[in-house]
CSV table of C-alpha atoms in Angstrom, one decimal:
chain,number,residue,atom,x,y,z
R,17,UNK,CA,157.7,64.4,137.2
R,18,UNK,CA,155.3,62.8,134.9
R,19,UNK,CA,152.0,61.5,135.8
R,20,UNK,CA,152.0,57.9,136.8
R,21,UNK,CA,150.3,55.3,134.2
R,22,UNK,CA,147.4,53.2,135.9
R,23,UNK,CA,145.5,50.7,134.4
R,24,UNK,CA,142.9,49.6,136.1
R,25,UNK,CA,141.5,46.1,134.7
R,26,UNK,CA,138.4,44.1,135.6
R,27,UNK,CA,136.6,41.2,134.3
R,28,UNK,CA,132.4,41.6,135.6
R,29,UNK,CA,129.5,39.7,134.9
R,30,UNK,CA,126.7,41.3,136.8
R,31,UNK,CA,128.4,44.9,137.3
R,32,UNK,CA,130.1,44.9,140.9
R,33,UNK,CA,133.6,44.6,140.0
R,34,UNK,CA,133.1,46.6,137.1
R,35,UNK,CA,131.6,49.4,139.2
R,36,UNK,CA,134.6,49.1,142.2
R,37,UNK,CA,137.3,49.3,139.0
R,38,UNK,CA,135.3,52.2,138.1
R,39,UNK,CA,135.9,54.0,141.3
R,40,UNK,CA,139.2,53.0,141.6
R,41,UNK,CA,140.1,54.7,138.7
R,42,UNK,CA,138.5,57.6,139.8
R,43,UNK,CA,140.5,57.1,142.8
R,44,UNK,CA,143.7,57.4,141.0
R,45,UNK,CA,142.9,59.8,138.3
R,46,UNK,CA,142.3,61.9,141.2
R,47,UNK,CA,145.7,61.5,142.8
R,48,UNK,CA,146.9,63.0,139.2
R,49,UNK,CA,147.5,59.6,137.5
R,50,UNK,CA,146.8,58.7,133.8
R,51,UNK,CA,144.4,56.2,133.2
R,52,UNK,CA,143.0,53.6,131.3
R,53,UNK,CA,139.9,51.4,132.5
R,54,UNK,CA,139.8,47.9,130.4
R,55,UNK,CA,137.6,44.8,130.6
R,56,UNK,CA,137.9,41.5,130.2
R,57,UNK,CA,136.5,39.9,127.2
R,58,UNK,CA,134.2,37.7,127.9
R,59,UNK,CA,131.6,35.3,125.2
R,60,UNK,CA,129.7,34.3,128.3
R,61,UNK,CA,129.0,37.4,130.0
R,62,UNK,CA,125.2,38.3,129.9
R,63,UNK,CA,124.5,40.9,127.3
R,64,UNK,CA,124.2,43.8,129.2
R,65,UNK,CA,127.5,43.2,130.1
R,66,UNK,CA,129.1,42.7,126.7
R,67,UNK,CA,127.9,46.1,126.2
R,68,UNK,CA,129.8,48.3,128.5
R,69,UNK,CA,131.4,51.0,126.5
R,70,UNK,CA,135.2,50.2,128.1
R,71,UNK,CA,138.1,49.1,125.9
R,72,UNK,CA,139.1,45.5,126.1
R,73,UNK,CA,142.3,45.0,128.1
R,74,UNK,CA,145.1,42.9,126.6
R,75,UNK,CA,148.6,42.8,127.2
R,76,UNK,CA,149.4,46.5,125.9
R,77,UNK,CA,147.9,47.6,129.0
R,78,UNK,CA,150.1,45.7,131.3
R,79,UNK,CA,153.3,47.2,129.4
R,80,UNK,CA,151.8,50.7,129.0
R,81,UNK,CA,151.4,51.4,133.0
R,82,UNK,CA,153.3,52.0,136.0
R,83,UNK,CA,151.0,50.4,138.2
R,84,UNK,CA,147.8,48.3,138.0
R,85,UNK,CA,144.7,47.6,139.6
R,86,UNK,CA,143.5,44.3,138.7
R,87,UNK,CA,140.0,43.2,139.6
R,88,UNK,CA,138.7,39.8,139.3
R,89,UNK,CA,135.3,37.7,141.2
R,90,UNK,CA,136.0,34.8,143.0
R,91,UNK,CA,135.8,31.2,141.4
R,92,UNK,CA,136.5,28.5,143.3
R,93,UNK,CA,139.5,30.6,145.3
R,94,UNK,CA,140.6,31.6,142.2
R,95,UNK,CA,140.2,34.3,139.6
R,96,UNK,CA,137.9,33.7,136.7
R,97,UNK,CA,138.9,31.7,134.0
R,98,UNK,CA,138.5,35.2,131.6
R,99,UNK,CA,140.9,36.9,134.2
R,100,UNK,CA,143.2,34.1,133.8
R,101,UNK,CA,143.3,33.9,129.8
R,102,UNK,CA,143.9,37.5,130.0
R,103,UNK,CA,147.0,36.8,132.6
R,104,UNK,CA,148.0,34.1,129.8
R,105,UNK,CA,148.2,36.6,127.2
R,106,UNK,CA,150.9,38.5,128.4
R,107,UNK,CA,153.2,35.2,128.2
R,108,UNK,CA,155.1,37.0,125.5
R,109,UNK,CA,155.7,40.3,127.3
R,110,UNK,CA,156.7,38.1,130.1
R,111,UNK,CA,159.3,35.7,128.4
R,112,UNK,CA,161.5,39.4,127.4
R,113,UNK,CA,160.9,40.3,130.8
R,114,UNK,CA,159.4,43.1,129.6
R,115,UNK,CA,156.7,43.3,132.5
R,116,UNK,CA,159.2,43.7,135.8
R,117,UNK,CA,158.7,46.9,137.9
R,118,UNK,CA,154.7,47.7,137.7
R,119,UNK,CA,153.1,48.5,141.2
R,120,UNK,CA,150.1,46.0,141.5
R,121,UNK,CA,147.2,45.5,143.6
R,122,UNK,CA,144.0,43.4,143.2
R,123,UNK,CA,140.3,43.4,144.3
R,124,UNK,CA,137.9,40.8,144.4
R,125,UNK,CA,133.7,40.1,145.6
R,126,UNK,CA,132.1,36.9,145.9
R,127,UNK,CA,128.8,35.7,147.6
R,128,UNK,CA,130.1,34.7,150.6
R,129,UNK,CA,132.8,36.9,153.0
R,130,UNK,CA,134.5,33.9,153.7
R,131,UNK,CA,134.2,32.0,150.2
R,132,UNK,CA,137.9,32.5,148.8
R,133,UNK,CA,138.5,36.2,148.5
R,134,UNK,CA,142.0,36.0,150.6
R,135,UNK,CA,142.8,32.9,148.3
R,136,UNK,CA,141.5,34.6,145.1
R,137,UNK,CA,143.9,37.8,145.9
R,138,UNK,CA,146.9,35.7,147.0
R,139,UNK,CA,146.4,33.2,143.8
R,140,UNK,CA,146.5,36.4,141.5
R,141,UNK,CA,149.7,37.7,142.7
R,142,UNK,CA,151.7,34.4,142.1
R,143,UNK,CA,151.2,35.9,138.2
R,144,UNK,CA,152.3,39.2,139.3
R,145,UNK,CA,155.4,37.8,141.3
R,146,UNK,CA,156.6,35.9,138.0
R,147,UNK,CA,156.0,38.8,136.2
R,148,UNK,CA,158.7,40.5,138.2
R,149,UNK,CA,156.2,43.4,139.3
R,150,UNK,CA,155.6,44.6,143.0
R,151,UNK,CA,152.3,43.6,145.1
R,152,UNK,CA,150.9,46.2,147.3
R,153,UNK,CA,148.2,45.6,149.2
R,154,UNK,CA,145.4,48.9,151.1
R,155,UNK,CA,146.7,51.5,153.1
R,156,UNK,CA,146.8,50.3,156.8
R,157,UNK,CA,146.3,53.9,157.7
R,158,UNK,CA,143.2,54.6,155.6
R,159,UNK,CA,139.6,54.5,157.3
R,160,UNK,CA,138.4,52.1,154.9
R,161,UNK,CA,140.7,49.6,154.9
R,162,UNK,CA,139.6,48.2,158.7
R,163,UNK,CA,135.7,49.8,157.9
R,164,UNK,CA,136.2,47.1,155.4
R,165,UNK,CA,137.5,43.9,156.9
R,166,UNK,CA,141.1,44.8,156.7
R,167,UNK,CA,142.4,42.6,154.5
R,168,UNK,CA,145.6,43.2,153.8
R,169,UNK,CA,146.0,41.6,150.8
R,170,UNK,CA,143.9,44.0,148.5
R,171,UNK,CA,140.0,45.3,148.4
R,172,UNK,CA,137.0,42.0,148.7
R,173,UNK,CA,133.7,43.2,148.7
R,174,UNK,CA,130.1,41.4,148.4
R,175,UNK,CA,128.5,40.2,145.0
R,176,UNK,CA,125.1,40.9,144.5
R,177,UNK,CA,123.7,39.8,141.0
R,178,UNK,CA,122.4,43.2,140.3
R,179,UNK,CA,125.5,44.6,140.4
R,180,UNK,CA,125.1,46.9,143.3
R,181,UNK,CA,128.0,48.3,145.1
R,182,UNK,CA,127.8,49.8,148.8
R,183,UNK,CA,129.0,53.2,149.7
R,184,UNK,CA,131.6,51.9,152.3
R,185,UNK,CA,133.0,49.4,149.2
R,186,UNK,CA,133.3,52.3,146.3
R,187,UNK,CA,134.8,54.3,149.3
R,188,UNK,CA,137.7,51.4,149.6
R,189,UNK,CA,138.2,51.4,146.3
R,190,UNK,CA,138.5,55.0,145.0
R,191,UNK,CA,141.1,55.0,148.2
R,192,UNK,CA,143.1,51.5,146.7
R,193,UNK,CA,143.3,53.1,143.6
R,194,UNK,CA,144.7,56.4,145.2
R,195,UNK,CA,147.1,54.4,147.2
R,196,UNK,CA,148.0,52.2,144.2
R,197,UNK,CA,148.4,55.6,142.3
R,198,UNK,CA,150.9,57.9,144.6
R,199,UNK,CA,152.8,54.2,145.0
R,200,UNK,CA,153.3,53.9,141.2
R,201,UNK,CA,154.2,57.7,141.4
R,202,UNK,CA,157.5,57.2,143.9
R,203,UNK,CA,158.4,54.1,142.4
R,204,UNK,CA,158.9,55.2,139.2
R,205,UNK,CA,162.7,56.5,138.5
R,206,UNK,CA,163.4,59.7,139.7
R,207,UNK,CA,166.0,63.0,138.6
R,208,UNK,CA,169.2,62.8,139.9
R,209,UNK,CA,169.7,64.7,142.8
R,210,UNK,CA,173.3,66.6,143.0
R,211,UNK,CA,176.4,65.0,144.2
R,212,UNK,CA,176.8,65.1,148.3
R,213,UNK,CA,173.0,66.2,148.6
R,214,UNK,CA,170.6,63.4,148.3
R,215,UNK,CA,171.5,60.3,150.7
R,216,UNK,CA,172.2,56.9,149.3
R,217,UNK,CA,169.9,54.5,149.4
R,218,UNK,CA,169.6,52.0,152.6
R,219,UNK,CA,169.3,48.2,152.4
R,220,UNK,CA,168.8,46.2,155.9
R,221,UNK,CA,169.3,42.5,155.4
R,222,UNK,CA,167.8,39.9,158.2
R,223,UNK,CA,168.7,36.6,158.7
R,224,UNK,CA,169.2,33.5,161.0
R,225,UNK,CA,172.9,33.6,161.3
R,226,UNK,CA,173.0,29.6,162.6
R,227,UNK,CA,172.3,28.2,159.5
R,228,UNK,CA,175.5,28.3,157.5
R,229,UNK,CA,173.6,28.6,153.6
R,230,UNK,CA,171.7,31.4,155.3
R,231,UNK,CA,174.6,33.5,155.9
R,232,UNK,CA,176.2,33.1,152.7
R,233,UNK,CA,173.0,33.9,151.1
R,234,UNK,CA,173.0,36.7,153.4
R,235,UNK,CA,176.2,38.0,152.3
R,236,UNK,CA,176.1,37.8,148.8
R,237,UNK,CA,172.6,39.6,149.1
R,238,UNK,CA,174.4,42.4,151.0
R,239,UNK,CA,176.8,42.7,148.1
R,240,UNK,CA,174.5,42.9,145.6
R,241,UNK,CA,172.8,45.8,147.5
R,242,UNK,CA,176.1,47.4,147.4
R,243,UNK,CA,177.2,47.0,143.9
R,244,UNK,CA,174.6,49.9,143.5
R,245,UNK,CA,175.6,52.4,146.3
R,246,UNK,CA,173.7,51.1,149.1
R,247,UNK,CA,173.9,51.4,152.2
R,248,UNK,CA,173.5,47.9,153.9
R,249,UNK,CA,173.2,46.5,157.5
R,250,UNK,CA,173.6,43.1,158.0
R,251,UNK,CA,171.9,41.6,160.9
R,252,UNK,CA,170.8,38.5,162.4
R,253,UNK,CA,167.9,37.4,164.2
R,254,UNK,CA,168.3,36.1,167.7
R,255,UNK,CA,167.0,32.1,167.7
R,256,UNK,CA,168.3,29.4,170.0
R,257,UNK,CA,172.0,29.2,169.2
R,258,UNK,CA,172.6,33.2,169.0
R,259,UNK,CA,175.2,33.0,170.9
R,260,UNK,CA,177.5,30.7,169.1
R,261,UNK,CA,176.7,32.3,165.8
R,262,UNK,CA,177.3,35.5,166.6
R,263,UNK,CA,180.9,34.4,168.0
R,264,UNK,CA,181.5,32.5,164.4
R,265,UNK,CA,182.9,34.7,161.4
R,266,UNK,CA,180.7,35.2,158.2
R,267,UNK,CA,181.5,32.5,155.0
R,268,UNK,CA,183.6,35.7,153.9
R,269,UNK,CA,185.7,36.1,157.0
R,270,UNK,CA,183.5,39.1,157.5
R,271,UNK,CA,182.6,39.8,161.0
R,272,UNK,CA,179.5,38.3,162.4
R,273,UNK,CA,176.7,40.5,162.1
R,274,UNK,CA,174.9,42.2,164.9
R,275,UNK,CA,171.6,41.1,166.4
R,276,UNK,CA,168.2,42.9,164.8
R,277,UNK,CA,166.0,45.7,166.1
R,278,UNK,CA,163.1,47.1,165.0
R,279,UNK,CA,165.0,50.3,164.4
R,280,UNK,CA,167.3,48.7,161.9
R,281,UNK,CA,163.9,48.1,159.7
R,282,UNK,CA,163.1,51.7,160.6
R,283,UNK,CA,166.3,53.1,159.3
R,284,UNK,CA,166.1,51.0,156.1
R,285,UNK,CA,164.4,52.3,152.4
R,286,UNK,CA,164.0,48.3,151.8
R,287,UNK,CA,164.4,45.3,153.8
R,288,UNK,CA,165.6,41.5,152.8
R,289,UNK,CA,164.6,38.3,154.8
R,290,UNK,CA,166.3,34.9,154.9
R,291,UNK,CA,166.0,31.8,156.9
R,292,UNK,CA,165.7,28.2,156.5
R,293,UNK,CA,162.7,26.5,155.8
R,294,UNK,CA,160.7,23.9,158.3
R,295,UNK,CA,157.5,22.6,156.8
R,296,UNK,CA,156.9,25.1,154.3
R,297,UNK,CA,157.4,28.1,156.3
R,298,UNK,CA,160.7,30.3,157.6
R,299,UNK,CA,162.1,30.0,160.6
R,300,UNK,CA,160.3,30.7,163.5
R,301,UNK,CA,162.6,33.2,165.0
R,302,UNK,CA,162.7,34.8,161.6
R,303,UNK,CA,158.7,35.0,161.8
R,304,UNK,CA,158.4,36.1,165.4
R,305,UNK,CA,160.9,39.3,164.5
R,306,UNK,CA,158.7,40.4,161.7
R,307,UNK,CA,155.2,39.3,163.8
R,308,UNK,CA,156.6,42.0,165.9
R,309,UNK,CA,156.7,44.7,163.1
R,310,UNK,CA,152.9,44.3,162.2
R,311,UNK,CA,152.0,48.3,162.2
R,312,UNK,CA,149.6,49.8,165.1
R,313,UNK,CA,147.0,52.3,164.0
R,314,UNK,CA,148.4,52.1,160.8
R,315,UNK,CA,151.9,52.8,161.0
R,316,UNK,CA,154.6,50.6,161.1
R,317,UNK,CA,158.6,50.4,160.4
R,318,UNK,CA,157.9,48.3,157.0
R,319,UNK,CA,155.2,50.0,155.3
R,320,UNK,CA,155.3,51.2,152.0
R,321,UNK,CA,158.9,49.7,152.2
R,322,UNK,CA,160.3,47.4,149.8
R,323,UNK,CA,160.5,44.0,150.7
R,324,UNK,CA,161.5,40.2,149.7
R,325,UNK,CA,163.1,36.9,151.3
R,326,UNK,CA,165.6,34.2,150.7
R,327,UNK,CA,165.2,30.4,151.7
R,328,UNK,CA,167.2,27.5,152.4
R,329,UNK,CA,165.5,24.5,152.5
R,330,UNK,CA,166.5,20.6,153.0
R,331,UNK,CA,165.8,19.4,149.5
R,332,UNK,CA,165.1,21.3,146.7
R,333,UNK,CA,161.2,20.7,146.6
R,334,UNK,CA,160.9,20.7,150.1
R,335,UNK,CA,159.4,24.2,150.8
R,336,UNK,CA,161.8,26.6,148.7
R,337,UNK,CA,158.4,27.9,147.2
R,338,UNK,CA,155.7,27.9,149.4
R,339,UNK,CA,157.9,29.5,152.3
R,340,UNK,CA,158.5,32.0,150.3
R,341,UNK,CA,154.6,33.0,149.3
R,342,UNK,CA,153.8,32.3,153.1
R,343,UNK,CA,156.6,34.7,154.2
R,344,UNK,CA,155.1,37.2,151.3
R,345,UNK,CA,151.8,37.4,153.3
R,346,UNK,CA,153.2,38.2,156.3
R,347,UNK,CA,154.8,41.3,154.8
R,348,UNK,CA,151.4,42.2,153.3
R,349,UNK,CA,150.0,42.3,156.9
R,350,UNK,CA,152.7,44.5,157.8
R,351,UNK,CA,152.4,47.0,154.9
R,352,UNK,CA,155.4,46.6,153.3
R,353,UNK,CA,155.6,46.3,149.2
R,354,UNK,CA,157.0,42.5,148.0
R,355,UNK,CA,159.5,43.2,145.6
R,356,UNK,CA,160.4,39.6,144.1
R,357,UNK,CA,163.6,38.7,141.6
R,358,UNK,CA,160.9,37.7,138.9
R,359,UNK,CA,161.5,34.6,136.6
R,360,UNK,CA,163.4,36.1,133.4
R,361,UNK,CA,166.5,37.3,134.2
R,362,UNK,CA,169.5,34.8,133.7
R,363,UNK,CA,170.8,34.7,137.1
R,364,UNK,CA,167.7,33.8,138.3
R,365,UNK,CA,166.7,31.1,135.7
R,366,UNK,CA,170.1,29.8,136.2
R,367,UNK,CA,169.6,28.7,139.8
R,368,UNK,CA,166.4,27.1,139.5
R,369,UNK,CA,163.8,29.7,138.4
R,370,UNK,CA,162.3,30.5,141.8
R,371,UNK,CA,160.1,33.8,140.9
R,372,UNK,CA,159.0,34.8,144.4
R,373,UNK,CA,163.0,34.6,146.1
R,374,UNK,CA,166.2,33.2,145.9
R,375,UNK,CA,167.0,29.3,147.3
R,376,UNK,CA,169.2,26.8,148.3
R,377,UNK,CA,168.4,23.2,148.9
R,378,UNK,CA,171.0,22.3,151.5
R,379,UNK,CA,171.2,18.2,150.1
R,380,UNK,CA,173.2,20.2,147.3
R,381,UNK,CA,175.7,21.6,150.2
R,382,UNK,CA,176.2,23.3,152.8
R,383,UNK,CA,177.6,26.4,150.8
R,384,UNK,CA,174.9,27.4,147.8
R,385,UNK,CA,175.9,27.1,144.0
R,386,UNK,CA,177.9,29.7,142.5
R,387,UNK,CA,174.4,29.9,140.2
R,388,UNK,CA,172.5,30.5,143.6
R,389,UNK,CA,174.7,33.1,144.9
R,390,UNK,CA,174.4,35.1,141.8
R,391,UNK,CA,170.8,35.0,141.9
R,392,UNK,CA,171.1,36.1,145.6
R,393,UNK,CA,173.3,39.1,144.2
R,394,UNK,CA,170.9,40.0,141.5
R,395,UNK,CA,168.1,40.0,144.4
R,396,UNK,CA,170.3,42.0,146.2
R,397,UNK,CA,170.8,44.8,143.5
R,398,UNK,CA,166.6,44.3,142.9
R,399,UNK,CA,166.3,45.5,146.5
R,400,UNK,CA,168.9,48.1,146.3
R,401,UNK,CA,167.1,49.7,142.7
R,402,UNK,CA,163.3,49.2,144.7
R,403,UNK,CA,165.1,51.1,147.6
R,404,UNK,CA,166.6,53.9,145.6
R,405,UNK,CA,163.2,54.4,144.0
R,406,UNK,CA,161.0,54.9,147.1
R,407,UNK,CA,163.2,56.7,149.7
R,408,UNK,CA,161.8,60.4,150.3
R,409,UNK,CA,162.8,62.3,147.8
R,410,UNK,CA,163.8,65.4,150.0
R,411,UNK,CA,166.1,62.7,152.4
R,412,UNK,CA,169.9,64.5,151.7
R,413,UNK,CA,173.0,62.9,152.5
R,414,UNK,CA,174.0,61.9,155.8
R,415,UNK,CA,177.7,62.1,155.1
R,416,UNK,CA,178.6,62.2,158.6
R,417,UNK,CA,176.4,59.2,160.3
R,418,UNK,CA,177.4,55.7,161.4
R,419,UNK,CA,176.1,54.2,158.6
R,420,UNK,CA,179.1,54.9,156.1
R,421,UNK,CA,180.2,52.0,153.7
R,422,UNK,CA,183.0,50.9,155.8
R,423,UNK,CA,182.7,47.2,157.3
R,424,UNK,CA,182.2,46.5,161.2
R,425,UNK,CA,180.2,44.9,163.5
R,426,UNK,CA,177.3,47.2,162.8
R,427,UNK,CA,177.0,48.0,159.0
R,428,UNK,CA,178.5,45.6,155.7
């Protein structure tokens, strides 16, 4: 297999993100990655800084790697306004959806520990989730990630205008690029193993069975896991009115799905989510399950895994977006890598453009669009590829388990 790709880019002003993109790059490079460290151009940068000997990043870089590490101070809760031109440029990469499938990470320092760096990090990957790439965040398992504050949503370190950088912070970052690194390893395609030997991929879908959209969303997402050879398991989550769901047959005249464990996340390669939306968040059921997944010293059933969510919502501007990004930083906190449908592809711009997951405003009907169940199906597939990507490469086929293709109450 060839050597992952890693660009590690970083806009610096005084010299500390500089020098924690510095070490994350030695952080990969060490893991066996190819890489390139870039800066951002910037005319207002002090001189000193203008002078750094590292190439200018531009678009190029985004499409050239398999994963980046994308560094950027705090401004405001926000990346820098050099950061975001540099974000801007890759609008034409973007609009060919030429930028889908990159592993990405981000780190950030500011002044003050609590002066934005969660909001900086989570404002970055909004880009990345329209780009169509995948947002990892640390290593819940590494002894920097908690020695650091453990964030869960990438590296944020102190600013100091001289540009210093602490032992324990070059530490975190030489191990974020390392993680970001093996990541963009396993999710780039693999050989093909021999017929019979290597097991298919498995896709667990999770959602609120009581609310009718859900489950057809549910459905078609299950399908679309199976067009590529998936294994899938539909389940729902136990809320208030379990019981009379689970006695009610699925839009397809499928049988109602079985209620969710922990182990169904733990026998999965990648995960889907989908509930309805109350006040800009999922459904509390829907959160509780996945609260219950956070890992414990470091491991957990959803890290590393592949990961997204679906939404139904009242009206069509009535949460369908922000649920979504809330439900995203929930997986972050339990490890798992947010794999979203991007914005480019037809199916999706055809139901609405939502980059960060597939919804359906239920003031359009109880049943989604035929637009929105396509863009469910293509989220599906998404899931299915991302899943067929990271499974362990030695896992062989399991030709005689439960889990075969055939339809019951346990597996779709």
């Amino acid at each position: 297999m060839l050597s992952p790709r890693v660009a590690v880019v970083y806009h610096s002003r005084h010299g500390t993100l500089r020098e924690l993109a510095r070490a994350a790059a030695e952080g990969a490079a060490a893991r066996g990655a190819r890489v390139r460290l870039a800066g951002v151009e910037d005319s207002e940068a002090p001189a000193r800084a203008q002078a750094w000997p590292e190439r200018s990043a531009g678009p190029d870089d985004v499409l050239w790697a398999d994963g980046l590490v994308l560094a950027t101070p705090t401004y405001f809760g926000n990346v820098s306004s050099p950061f975001k031109r540099f974000l801007e440029s890759t609008s034409s990469l973007w609009t060919q959806g030429r930028l889908t499938d990159r592993v990405v990470t981000g780190m950030t320092a500011s002044s003050c520990t609590h002066g934005g760096r969660e909001a900086t990090l989570l404002a970055l990957y909004q880009t990345v989730y329209h780009w169509g790439s995948w947002v990892l965040g640390p290593d819940p398992a590494g002894p920097d990630f908690v020695a650091l504050g453990a964030n869960p949503y990438g590296l944020s370190a102190d600013r100091h205008r001289d540009g210093t950088v602490g032992a324990r912070e070059r530490a975190a970052a030489w191990s974020l690029g390392g993680y970001l690194a093996d990541t963009a390893a396993r999710s780039r395609p693999g050989p093909t193993a021999s017929p019979g030997r290597r097991r298919r991929a498995r896709v667990t879908v999770v959602h609120c069975a009581e609310d009718w959209g859900t489950r057809c969303l549910a459905q078609e997402a299950a399908a679309g896991a199976r067009d590529l050879g998936a294994r899938v398991r539909l389940r729902r989550v136990a809320g208030p009115n379990a019981a009379g769901a689970s006695a009610r047959p699925g839009p397809d005249g499928a049988p109602a799905s079985a209620a969710v464990t922990a182990s169904d996340v733990a026998w999965a390669d990648a995960v889907m989510f989908g509930a309805p939306s109350l006040l800009g968040t999922m459904d509390a059921s829907l959160l509780g399950f996945v609260q219950s997944l956070a890992p414990a010293a470091g491991s957990g059933p959803l890290v590393t895994k592949p990961a997204g969510a679906f939404v139904t919502t009242e009206h069509r501007h009535a949460g369908s977006e922000s649920a979504l990004l809330s439900f995203h930083r929930l997986l972050q906190h339990c490890g798992a890598l947010v794999v979203p449908p991007g914005y480019t592809d037809p199916a999706v711009f055809a139901a609405g453009g939502n980059p960060y997951g597939t919804s359906h405003p239920r003031s359009a009907g109880a049943v989604p669009t035929a637009e929105v169940l396509a863009a469910v199906r293509h989220q599906g597939r998404r899931m299915a590829m991302a899943a067929d990507r990271m499974r362990p490469r030695e896992a062989l086929e399991d030709n005689g388990s439960q889990e075969g293709p055939h339809v019951d109450h346990a597996t779709v």
